[in-house]
Amino acid sequence: MPDQLFSDLYHDTDRLTWVPVEEVRRRGRQRTRRTRVAGALAVAVAVGVLASGAAVLAGQRDATPPLPPATVVPTTPDADPTVSPTPPAESSPSHSAQSSGPPTSGAPSSRSPSRTIPAGATLQLADLPPGFTMSQGKGKGDWTLESATIYCENQLPALAVGVRSTRFAQFDSPTDWLVERVTRHSEADAVTSMKRMRRIVADCVPARPGDSLSILAEGLGGDDGVLVGGEIEGIPARWLFVRRGDLVAQLRLDHQTTPNEARQFAKLVADRLCAGTDAC
């Protein structure tokens, strides 16, 4: 007995009209051509879309203006606040005019003072009472305060500090003589010299009974003015010290000179020292 599935298939197809073989082949060829044409059209459409997109993009690029070339700014490290900037090789005319003008009042001068002490920085004959004559020399014997310290039992500091130059002036009269020594230091050393003068007077331990050194008056003139009195081996003496800037003047005066008389001398000395220093 035939298989039931085969029997059903045979019964369903028994009355079908089958298309000839050539017709089937023709339809197959047509379907193949349609498939190929559809594929070609799809490729053409895709290429067209891509080409259109490229054209749009190209148009946008053409429409956008070109960017300017980048400016390269060299980088430099942050300035060190502790380092002064290097001045330009040439100053502008306005700067040169300002720098060449006179210094403002009260401002310290940048000009380095000469090491040489001019003759006008010492007392002049016109500053003294009638009867004096001006002579050459450094005074008679050891007249400075430093020479008096050999009569002190203890060791004392040197009075002169950093002396750069020295000038003397001597005046004689029938009954007396006056001598002045002016020394140039740095201003700091000049101040130190005045401090040492005070220390010498205060610390001296006389080797002989009756000898003494003392400060008789201060603030007499200049930046610092001091009158020192003493008696060495029974001989009285007076020394006047006046500082003006970097100059220090030491004078040996008459042993009877009073503080008021010393003040007059100190003012004259301070005025004369202005000829040798920028401190005035």
PDB file of C-alpha atoms in Angstrom:
ATOM      1  CA  MET A   1       0.000   0.000   0.000  1.00  0.00           C
ATOM      2  CA  PRO A   2       1.493   3.383  -1.009  1.00  0.00           C
ATOM      3  CA  ASP A   3       2.623   5.805   1.597  1.00  0.00           C
ATOM      4  CA  GLN A   4      -0.161   8.124   2.752  1.00  0.00           C
ATOM      5  CA  LEU A   5       1.953  11.272   2.289  1.00  0.00           C
ATOM      6  CA  PHE A   6       2.772  10.333  -1.298  1.00  0.00           C
ATOM      7  CA  SER A   7      -0.847   9.576  -1.972  1.00  0.00           C
ATOM      8  CA  ASP A   8      -1.960  13.010  -0.704  1.00  0.00           C
ATOM      9  CA  LEU A   9       0.655  14.781  -2.788  1.00  0.00           C
ATOM     10  CA  TYR A  10      -0.289  12.878  -5.899  1.00  0.00           C
ATOM     11  CA  HIS A  11      -3.999  13.619  -5.333  1.00  0.00           C
ATOM     12  CA  ASP A  12      -3.291  17.391  -4.894  1.00  0.00           C
ATOM     13  CA  THR A  13      -1.145  17.740  -8.011  1.00  0.00           C
ATOM     14  CA  ASP A  14      -3.051  15.431 -10.291  1.00  0.00           C
ATOM     15  CA  ARG A  15      -5.275  18.201 -11.716  1.00  0.00           C
ATOM     16  CA  LEU A  16      -2.520  21.009 -11.937  1.00  0.00           C
ATOM     17  CA  THR A  17      -1.529  22.415 -15.353  1.00  0.00           C
ATOM     18  CA  TRP A  18       2.273  22.587 -15.497  1.00  0.00           C
ATOM     19  CA  VAL A  19       3.994  25.437 -17.345  1.00  0.00           C
ATOM     20  CA  PRO A  20       6.265  24.344 -20.157  1.00  0.00           C
ATOM     21  CA  VAL A  21       9.971  24.129 -19.412  1.00  0.00           C
ATOM     22  CA  GLU A  22      10.905  26.995 -21.803  1.00  0.00           C
ATOM     23  CA  GLU A  23       8.457  29.311 -20.079  1.00  0.00           C
ATOM     24  CA  VAL A  24       9.996  28.501 -16.726  1.00  0.00           C
ATOM     25  CA  ARG A  25      13.468  29.245 -18.100  1.00  0.00           C
ATOM     26  CA  ARG A  26      12.286  32.552 -19.639  1.00  0.00           C
ATOM     27  CA  ARG A  27      10.769  33.691 -16.348  1.00  0.00           C
ATOM     28  CA  GLY A  28      13.944  32.749 -14.512  1.00  0.00           C
ATOM     29  CA  ARG A  29      16.040  34.827 -16.892  1.00  0.00           C
ATOM     30  CA  GLN A  30      13.695  37.799 -16.450  1.00  0.00           C
ATOM     31  CA  ARG A  31      13.911  37.540 -12.643  1.00  0.00           C
ATOM     32  CA  THR A  32      17.709  37.403 -12.846  1.00  0.00           C
ATOM     33  CA  ARG A  33      17.821  40.536 -15.053  1.00  0.00           C
ATOM     34  CA  ARG A  34      15.476  42.425 -12.695  1.00  0.00           C
ATOM     35  CA  THR A  35      17.674  41.493  -9.739  1.00  0.00           C
ATOM     36  CA  ARG A  36      20.798  42.725 -11.529  1.00  0.00           C
ATOM     37  CA  VAL A  37      19.142  46.015 -12.607  1.00  0.00           C
ATOM     38  CA  ALA A  38      17.844  46.625  -9.096  1.00  0.00           C
ATOM     39  CA  GLY A  39      21.315  46.036  -7.677  1.00  0.00           C
ATOM     40  CA  ALA A  40      22.914  48.374 -10.210  1.00  0.00           C
ATOM     41  CA  LEU A  41      20.344  51.055  -9.482  1.00  0.00           C
ATOM     42  CA  ALA A  42      20.986  50.719  -5.751  1.00  0.00           C
ATOM     43  CA  VAL A  43      24.740  51.115  -6.309  1.00  0.00           C
ATOM     44  CA  ALA A  44      24.147  54.148  -8.544  1.00  0.00           C
ATOM     45  CA  VAL A  45      21.920  55.736  -5.954  1.00  0.00           C
ATOM     46  CA  ALA A  46      24.467  55.135  -3.215  1.00  0.00           C
ATOM     47  CA  VAL A  47      27.259  56.605  -5.346  1.00  0.00           C
ATOM     48  CA  GLY A  48      25.077  59.584  -6.135  1.00  0.00           C
ATOM     49  CA  VAL A  49      24.368  60.211  -2.463  1.00  0.00           C
ATOM     50  CA  LEU A  50      28.045  59.994  -1.589  1.00  0.00           C
ATOM     51  CA  ALA A  51      28.961  62.292  -4.449  1.00  0.00           C
ATOM     52  CA  SER A  52      26.309  64.794  -3.433  1.00  0.00           C
ATOM     53  CA  GLY A  53      27.509  64.734   0.166  1.00  0.00           C
ATOM     54  CA  ALA A  54      31.109  65.261  -0.943  1.00  0.00           C
ATOM     55  CA  ALA A  55      30.044  68.150  -3.115  1.00  0.00           C
ATOM     56  CA  VAL A  56      28.183  69.752  -0.229  1.00  0.00           C
ATOM     57  CA  LEU A  57      31.128  69.331   2.070  1.00  0.00           C
ATOM     58  CA  ALA A  58      33.440  70.732  -0.566  1.00  0.00           C
ATOM     59  CA  GLY A  59      31.144  73.677  -1.019  1.00  0.00           C
ATOM     60  CA  GLN A  60      31.123  74.345   2.687  1.00  0.00           C
ATOM     61  CA  ARG A  61      34.885  74.212   2.821  1.00  0.00           C
ATOM     62  CA  ASP A  62      35.139  76.599  -0.087  1.00  0.00           C
ATOM     63  CA  ALA A  63      32.646  78.973   1.500  1.00  0.00           C
ATOM     64  CA  THR A  64      34.570  79.124   4.813  1.00  0.00           C
ATOM     65  CA  PRO A  65      37.317  81.801   4.723  1.00  0.00           C
ATOM     66  CA  PRO A  66      40.807  80.467   5.392  1.00  0.00           C
ATOM     67  CA  LEU A  67      42.082  80.834   8.942  1.00  0.00           C
ATOM     68  CA  PRO A  68      44.906  83.342   9.474  1.00  0.00           C
ATOM     69  CA  PRO A  69      48.321  81.874  10.245  1.00  0.00           C
ATOM     70  CA  ALA A  70      48.909  81.272  13.936  1.00  0.00           C
ATOM     71  CA  THR A  71      51.102  83.803  15.751  1.00  0.00           C
ATOM     72  CA  VAL A  72      53.739  82.102  17.842  1.00  0.00           C
ATOM     73  CA  VAL A  73      54.609  84.027  21.031  1.00  0.00           C
ATOM     74  CA  PRO A  74      57.804  82.777  22.642  1.00  0.00           C
ATOM     75  CA  THR A  75      57.300  81.936  26.273  1.00  0.00           C
ATOM     76  CA  THR A  76      59.666  83.266  28.875  1.00  0.00           C
ATOM     77  CA  PRO A  77      60.020  82.252  32.525  1.00  0.00           C
ATOM     78  CA  ASP A  78      58.422  84.459  35.132  1.00  0.00           C
ATOM     79  CA  ALA A  79      60.612  87.348  36.120  1.00  0.00           C
ATOM     80  CA  ASP A  80      62.529  86.900  39.325  1.00  0.00           C
ATOM     81  CA  PRO A  81      61.447  89.798  41.674  1.00  0.00           C
ATOM     82  CA  THR A  82      64.799  89.622  43.256  1.00  0.00           C
ATOM     83  CA  VAL A  83      66.705  90.271  40.018  1.00  0.00           C
ATOM     84  CA  SER A  84      66.820  93.763  38.574  1.00  0.00           C
ATOM     85  CA  PRO A  85      65.990  93.989  34.933  1.00  0.00           C
ATOM     86  CA  THR A  86      68.858  94.730  32.523  1.00  0.00           C
ATOM     87  CA  PRO A  87      68.694  98.410  31.508  1.00  0.00           C
ATOM     88  CA  PRO A  88      68.360  99.173  27.801  1.00  0.00           C
ATOM     89  CA  ALA A  89      71.499  99.894  25.842  1.00  0.00           C
ATOM     90  CA  GLU A  90      70.298 103.382  24.967  1.00  0.00           C
ATOM     91  CA  SER A  91      68.047 105.627  26.991  1.00  0.00           C
ATOM     92  CA  SER A  92      65.200 107.524  25.454  1.00  0.00           C
ATOM     93  CA  PRO A  93      65.674 111.280  25.075  1.00  0.00           C
ATOM     94  CA  SER A  94      63.211 112.017  27.861  1.00  0.00           C
ATOM     95  CA  HIS A  95      64.988 109.627  30.203  1.00  0.00           C
ATOM     96  CA  SER A  96      68.353 111.092  29.339  1.00  0.00           C
ATOM     97  CA  ALA A  97      67.097 114.580  30.022  1.00  0.00           C
ATOM     98  CA  GLN A  98      65.763 113.530  33.404  1.00  0.00           C
ATOM     99  CA  SER A  99      68.906 111.679  34.405  1.00  0.00           C
ATOM    100  CA  SER A 100      71.177 114.531  33.350  1.00  0.00           C
ATOM    101  CA  GLY A 101      69.362 117.077  35.495  1.00  0.00           C
ATOM    102  CA  PRO A 102      70.384 118.058  39.018  1.00  0.00           C
ATOM    103  CA  PRO A 103      69.375 115.735  41.871  1.00  0.00           C
ATOM    104  CA  THR A 104      66.229 116.582  43.745  1.00  0.00           C
ATOM    105  CA  SER A 105      66.603 118.376  47.061  1.00  0.00           C
ATOM    106  CA  GLY A 106      67.246 116.029  49.936  1.00  0.00           C
ATOM    107  CA  ALA A 107      68.005 113.035  47.679  1.00  0.00           C
ATOM    108  CA  PRO A 108      71.411 111.369  48.140  1.00  0.00           C
ATOM    109  CA  SER A 109      73.817 112.024  45.307  1.00  0.00           C
ATOM    110  CA  SER A 110      75.018 109.071  43.253  1.00  0.00           C
ATOM    111  CA  ARG A 111      78.323 110.799  42.459  1.00  0.00           C
ATOM    112  CA  SER A 112      81.260 109.205  44.226  1.00  0.00           C
ATOM    113  CA  PRO A 113      83.213 111.878  46.110  1.00  0.00           C
ATOM    114  CA  SER A 114      86.850 112.393  45.202  1.00  0.00           C
ATOM    115  CA  ARG A 115      89.365 110.738  47.493  1.00  0.00           C
ATOM    116  CA  THR A 116      91.380 113.941  47.548  1.00  0.00           C
ATOM    117  CA  ILE A 117      90.367 116.514  50.159  1.00  0.00           C
ATOM    118  CA  PRO A 118      90.382 120.008  48.633  1.00  0.00           C
ATOM    119  CA  ALA A 119      92.163 122.843  50.419  1.00  0.00           C
ATOM    120  CA  GLY A 120      88.858 124.669  50.728  1.00  0.00           C
ATOM    121  CA  ALA A 121      87.546 121.931  53.051  1.00  0.00           C
ATOM    122  CA  THR A 122      89.764 123.148  55.912  1.00  0.00           C
ATOM    123  CA  LEU A 123      89.552 126.341  57.948  1.00  0.00           C
ATOM    124  CA  GLN A 124      90.763 129.473  56.187  1.00  0.00           C
ATOM    125  CA  LEU A 125      92.680 132.414  57.565  1.00  0.00           C
ATOM    126  CA  ALA A 126      89.563 134.571  57.239  1.00  0.00           C
ATOM    127  CA  ASP A 127      87.823 132.307  59.770  1.00  0.00           C
ATOM    128  CA  LEU A 128      90.277 133.165  62.584  1.00  0.00           C
ATOM    129  CA  PRO A 129      90.728 136.247  64.750  1.00  0.00           C
ATOM    130  CA  PRO A 130      93.276 138.869  63.723  1.00  0.00           C
ATOM    131  CA  GLY A 131      96.897 138.019  64.522  1.00  0.00           C
ATOM    132  CA  PHE A 132      96.950 134.505  62.999  1.00  0.00           C
ATOM    133  CA  THR A 133      98.993 133.552  59.991  1.00  0.00           C
ATOM    134  CA  MET A 134      98.641 130.427  57.890  1.00  0.00           C
ATOM    135  CA  SER A 135     101.664 128.161  57.733  1.00  0.00           C
ATOM    136  CA  GLN A 136     102.591 124.791  56.322  1.00  0.00           C
ATOM    137  CA  GLY A 137     102.947 121.778  58.564  1.00  0.00           C
ATOM    138  CA  LYS A 138     101.107 119.221  60.654  1.00  0.00           C
ATOM    139  CA  GLY A 139     101.334 120.904  64.008  1.00  0.00           C
ATOM    140  CA  LYS A 140     103.969 120.978  66.686  1.00  0.00           C
ATOM    141  CA  GLY A 141     104.672 117.556  68.113  1.00  0.00           C
ATOM    142  CA  ASP A 142     102.010 114.941  68.839  1.00  0.00           C
ATOM    143  CA  TRP A 143      98.895 117.005  69.323  1.00  0.00           C
ATOM    144  CA  THR A 144      96.093 114.545  68.393  1.00  0.00           C
ATOM    145  CA  LEU A 145      93.822 112.802  70.855  1.00  0.00           C
ATOM    146  CA  GLU A 146      95.331 109.489  69.781  1.00  0.00           C
ATOM    147  CA  SER A 147      98.720 110.609  71.058  1.00  0.00           C
ATOM    148  CA  ALA A 148      97.188 111.308  74.471  1.00  0.00           C
ATOM    149  CA  THR A 149      96.045 107.695  74.806  1.00  0.00           C
ATOM    150  CA  ILE A 150      99.621 106.545  75.489  1.00  0.00           C
ATOM    151  CA  TYR A 151      99.043 107.950  78.964  1.00  0.00           C
ATOM    152  CA  CYS A 152      96.117 105.584  79.522  1.00  0.00           C
ATOM    153  CA  GLU A 153      96.925 102.315  81.284  1.00  0.00           C
ATOM    154  CA  ASN A 154      94.405 100.265  79.309  1.00  0.00           C
ATOM    155  CA  GLN A 155      94.440  99.431  75.608  1.00  0.00           C
ATOM    156  CA  LEU A 156      92.012 101.524  73.557  1.00  0.00           C
ATOM    157  CA  PRO A 157      90.699 101.175  69.991  1.00  0.00           C
ATOM    158  CA  ALA A 158      92.254 103.048  67.100  1.00  0.00           C
ATOM    159  CA  LEU A 159      90.457 106.309  66.403  1.00  0.00           C
ATOM    160  CA  ALA A 160      90.835 106.515  62.618  1.00  0.00           C
ATOM    161  CA  VAL A 161      88.810 103.905  60.676  1.00  0.00           C
ATOM    162  CA  GLY A 162      89.235 103.334  56.951  1.00  0.00           C
ATOM    163  CA  VAL A 163      91.063 106.598  56.225  1.00  0.00           C
ATOM    164  CA  ARG A 164      91.170 107.294  52.480  1.00  0.00           C
ATOM    165  CA  SER A 165      92.908 110.644  52.454  1.00  0.00           C
ATOM    166  CA  THR A 166      94.173 113.329  54.860  1.00  0.00           C
ATOM    167  CA  ARG A 167      94.755 117.076  54.762  1.00  0.00           C
ATOM    168  CA  PHE A 168      96.286 119.379  57.403  1.00  0.00           C
ATOM    169  CA  ALA A 169      96.000 123.114  58.002  1.00  0.00           C
ATOM    170  CA  GLN A 170      98.066 125.040  60.566  1.00  0.00           C
ATOM    171  CA  PHE A 171      97.727 128.601  61.844  1.00  0.00           C
ATOM    172  CA  ASP A 172     100.158 130.448  64.128  1.00  0.00           C
ATOM    173  CA  SER A 173      99.912 133.529  66.287  1.00  0.00           C
ATOM    174  CA  PRO A 174     102.445 135.246  68.573  1.00  0.00           C
ATOM    175  CA  THR A 175     100.928 133.507  71.590  1.00  0.00           C
ATOM    176  CA  ASP A 176      99.314 130.324  70.307  1.00  0.00           C
ATOM    177  CA  TRP A 177      98.799 128.014  67.377  1.00  0.00           C
ATOM    178  CA  LEU A 178      95.870 126.074  65.918  1.00  0.00           C
ATOM    179  CA  VAL A 179      96.083 122.938  63.794  1.00  0.00           C
ATOM    180  CA  GLU A 180      93.404 120.968  61.959  1.00  0.00           C
ATOM    181  CA  ARG A 181      93.408 117.479  60.431  1.00  0.00           C
ATOM    182  CA  VAL A 182      90.634 116.402  58.045  1.00  0.00           C
ATOM    183  CA  THR A 183      90.267 112.734  57.118  1.00  0.00           C
ATOM    184  CA  ARG A 184      88.023 111.107  54.538  1.00  0.00           C
ATOM    185  CA  HIS A 185      86.308 107.781  55.223  1.00  0.00           C
ATOM    186  CA  SER A 186      83.211 106.046  54.012  1.00  0.00           C
ATOM    187  CA  GLU A 187      80.283 107.663  55.773  1.00  0.00           C
ATOM    188  CA  ALA A 188      79.805 104.552  57.927  1.00  0.00           C
ATOM    189  CA  ASP A 189      83.474 104.603  58.942  1.00  0.00           C
ATOM    190  CA  ALA A 190      83.244 108.315  59.724  1.00  0.00           C
ATOM    191  CA  VAL A 191      80.380 107.605  62.112  1.00  0.00           C
ATOM    192  CA  THR A 192      82.411 104.765  63.651  1.00  0.00           C
ATOM    193  CA  SER A 193      85.371 107.101  64.173  1.00  0.00           C
ATOM    194  CA  MET A 194      83.202 109.500  66.191  1.00  0.00           C
ATOM    195  CA  LYS A 195      81.907 106.607  68.280  1.00  0.00           C
ATOM    196  CA  ARG A 196      85.459 105.438  68.983  1.00  0.00           C
ATOM    197  CA  MET A 197      86.455 108.956  70.022  1.00  0.00           C
ATOM    198  CA  ARG A 198      83.737 108.863  72.675  1.00  0.00           C
ATOM    199  CA  ARG A 199      84.805 105.398  73.783  1.00  0.00           C
ATOM    200  CA  ILE A 200      88.428 106.483  74.141  1.00  0.00           C
ATOM    201  CA  VAL A 201      87.398 109.394  76.365  1.00  0.00           C
ATOM    202  CA  ALA A 202      85.052 107.273  78.473  1.00  0.00           C
ATOM    203  CA  ASP A 203      87.304 104.206  78.866  1.00  0.00           C
ATOM    204  CA  CYS A 204      90.729 105.802  79.401  1.00  0.00           C
ATOM    205  CA  VAL A 205      92.264 104.872  82.750  1.00  0.00           C
ATOM    206  CA  PRO A 206      94.908 107.581  83.427  1.00  0.00           C
ATOM    207  CA  ALA A 207      98.328 106.291  84.309  1.00  0.00           C
ATOM    208  CA  ARG A 208      99.085 109.323  86.517  1.00  0.00           C
ATOM    209  CA  PRO A 209      96.959 110.860  89.258  1.00  0.00           C
ATOM    210  CA  GLY A 210      95.395 114.083  88.074  1.00  0.00           C
ATOM    211  CA  ASP A 211      95.339 113.171  84.391  1.00  0.00           C
ATOM    212  CA  SER A 212      91.889 113.031  82.786  1.00  0.00           C
ATOM    213  CA  LEU A 213      89.848 113.036  79.598  1.00  0.00           C
ATOM    214  CA  SER A 214      86.209 114.132  79.387  1.00  0.00           C
ATOM    215  CA  ILE A 215      83.568 115.349  76.947  1.00  0.00           C
ATOM    216  CA  LEU A 216      82.832 119.016  77.612  1.00  0.00           C
ATOM    217  CA  ALA A 217      80.114 119.637  74.986  1.00  0.00           C
ATOM    218  CA  GLU A 218      78.232 117.851  72.174  1.00  0.00           C
ATOM    219  CA  GLY A 219      75.970 118.823  69.298  1.00  0.00           C
ATOM    220  CA  LEU A 220      78.190 121.754  68.399  1.00  0.00           C
ATOM    221  CA  GLY A 221      77.839 121.681  64.603  1.00  0.00           C
ATOM    222  CA  GLY A 222      77.811 119.605  61.432  1.00  0.00           C
ATOM    223  CA  ASP A 223      76.400 116.102  61.598  1.00  0.00           C
ATOM    224  CA  ASP A 224      78.238 115.601  64.883  1.00  0.00           C
ATOM    225  CA  GLY A 225      80.343 118.027  66.909  1.00  0.00           C
ATOM    226  CA  VAL A 226      82.120 117.245  70.189  1.00  0.00           C
ATOM    227  CA  LEU A 227      84.517 119.211  72.424  1.00  0.00           C
ATOM    228  CA  VAL A 228      86.933 117.050  74.423  1.00  0.00           C
ATOM    229  CA  GLY A 229      88.915 118.413  77.358  1.00  0.00           C
ATOM    230  CA  GLY A 230      91.827 116.834  79.139  1.00  0.00           C
ATOM    231  CA  GLU A 231      94.909 117.269  81.256  1.00  0.00           C
ATOM    232  CA  ILE A 232      97.934 115.138  80.509  1.00  0.00           C
ATOM    233  CA  GLU A 233     101.003 115.376  82.769  1.00  0.00           C
ATOM    234  CA  GLY A 234      99.644 118.625  84.122  1.00  0.00           C
ATOM    235  CA  ILE A 235      99.134 120.188  80.683  1.00  0.00           C
ATOM    236  CA  PRO A 236      95.532 121.121  79.780  1.00  0.00           C
ATOM    237  CA  ALA A 237      94.273 120.583  76.231  1.00  0.00           C
ATOM    238  CA  ARG A 238      91.165 120.977  74.061  1.00  0.00           C
ATOM    239  CA  TRP A 239      90.197 118.898  71.015  1.00  0.00           C
ATOM    240  CA  LEU A 240      87.285 119.699  68.748  1.00  0.00           C
ATOM    241  CA  PHE A 241      85.767 116.962  66.538  1.00  0.00           C
ATOM    242  CA  VAL A 242      83.331 117.774  63.726  1.00  0.00           C
ATOM    243  CA  ARG A 243      81.861 115.278  61.255  1.00  0.00           C
ATOM    244  CA  ARG A 244      80.147 116.220  58.004  1.00  0.00           C
ATOM    245  CA  GLY A 245      79.170 113.241  55.852  1.00  0.00           C
ATOM    246  CA  ASP A 246      82.282 111.169  55.159  1.00  0.00           C
ATOM    247  CA  LEU A 247      84.734 113.802  56.473  1.00  0.00           C
ATOM    248  CA  VAL A 248      85.954 114.070  60.067  1.00  0.00           C
ATOM    249  CA  ALA A 249      87.860 117.124  61.313  1.00  0.00           C
ATOM    250  CA  GLN A 250      89.941 117.103  64.482  1.00  0.00           C
ATOM    251  CA  LEU A 251      91.317 120.413  65.798  1.00  0.00           C
ATOM    252  CA  ARG A 252      93.626 121.230  68.663  1.00  0.00           C
ATOM    253  CA  LEU A 253      92.339 124.462  70.222  1.00  0.00           C
ATOM    254  CA  ASP A 254      93.638 126.717  72.946  1.00  0.00           C
ATOM    255  CA  HIS A 255      93.332 125.004  76.313  1.00  0.00           C
ATOM    256  CA  GLN A 256      91.147 127.860  77.561  1.00  0.00           C
ATOM    257  CA  THR A 257      88.549 127.504  74.767  1.00  0.00           C
ATOM    258  CA  THR A 258      85.042 127.447  76.251  1.00  0.00           C
ATOM    259  CA  PRO A 259      82.125 125.354  74.897  1.00  0.00           C
ATOM    260  CA  ASN A 260      80.528 128.516  73.417  1.00  0.00           C
ATOM    261  CA  GLU A 261      83.747 129.428  71.630  1.00  0.00           C
ATOM    262  CA  ALA A 262      84.088 125.818  70.451  1.00  0.00           C
ATOM    263  CA  ARG A 263      80.564 126.017  69.010  1.00  0.00           C
ATOM    264  CA  GLN A 264      81.547 128.986  66.865  1.00  0.00           C
ATOM    265  CA  PHE A 265      84.592 127.099  65.613  1.00  0.00           C
ATOM    266  CA  ALA A 266      82.495 123.975  64.946  1.00  0.00           C
ATOM    267  CA  LYS A 267      80.069 125.868  62.719  1.00  0.00           C
ATOM    268  CA  LEU A 268      82.922 127.356  60.720  1.00  0.00           C
ATOM    269  CA  VAL A 269      84.552 123.929  60.381  1.00  0.00           C
ATOM    270  CA  ALA A 270      81.279 122.272  59.289  1.00  0.00           C
ATOM    271  CA  ASP A 271      80.696 124.923  56.630  1.00  0.00           C
ATOM    272  CA  ARG A 272      84.200 124.482  55.251  1.00  0.00           C
ATOM    273  CA  LEU A 273      83.836 120.683  55.146  1.00  0.00           C
ATOM    274  CA  CYS A 274      81.000 121.118  52.647  1.00  0.00           C
ATOM    275  CA  ALA A 275      83.622 121.930  50.019  1.00  0.00           C
ATOM    276  CA  GLY A 276      84.788 118.292  50.192  1.00  0.00           C
ATOM    277  CA  THR A 277      81.618 116.251  50.659  1.00  0.00           C
ATOM    278  CA  ASP A 278      78.215 115.778  49.046  1.00  0.00           C
ATOM    279  CA  ALA A 279      76.548 115.541  52.472  1.00  0.00           C
ATOM    280  CA  CYS A 280      75.734 119.254  52.631  1.00  0.00           C
TER     281      CYS A 280
END
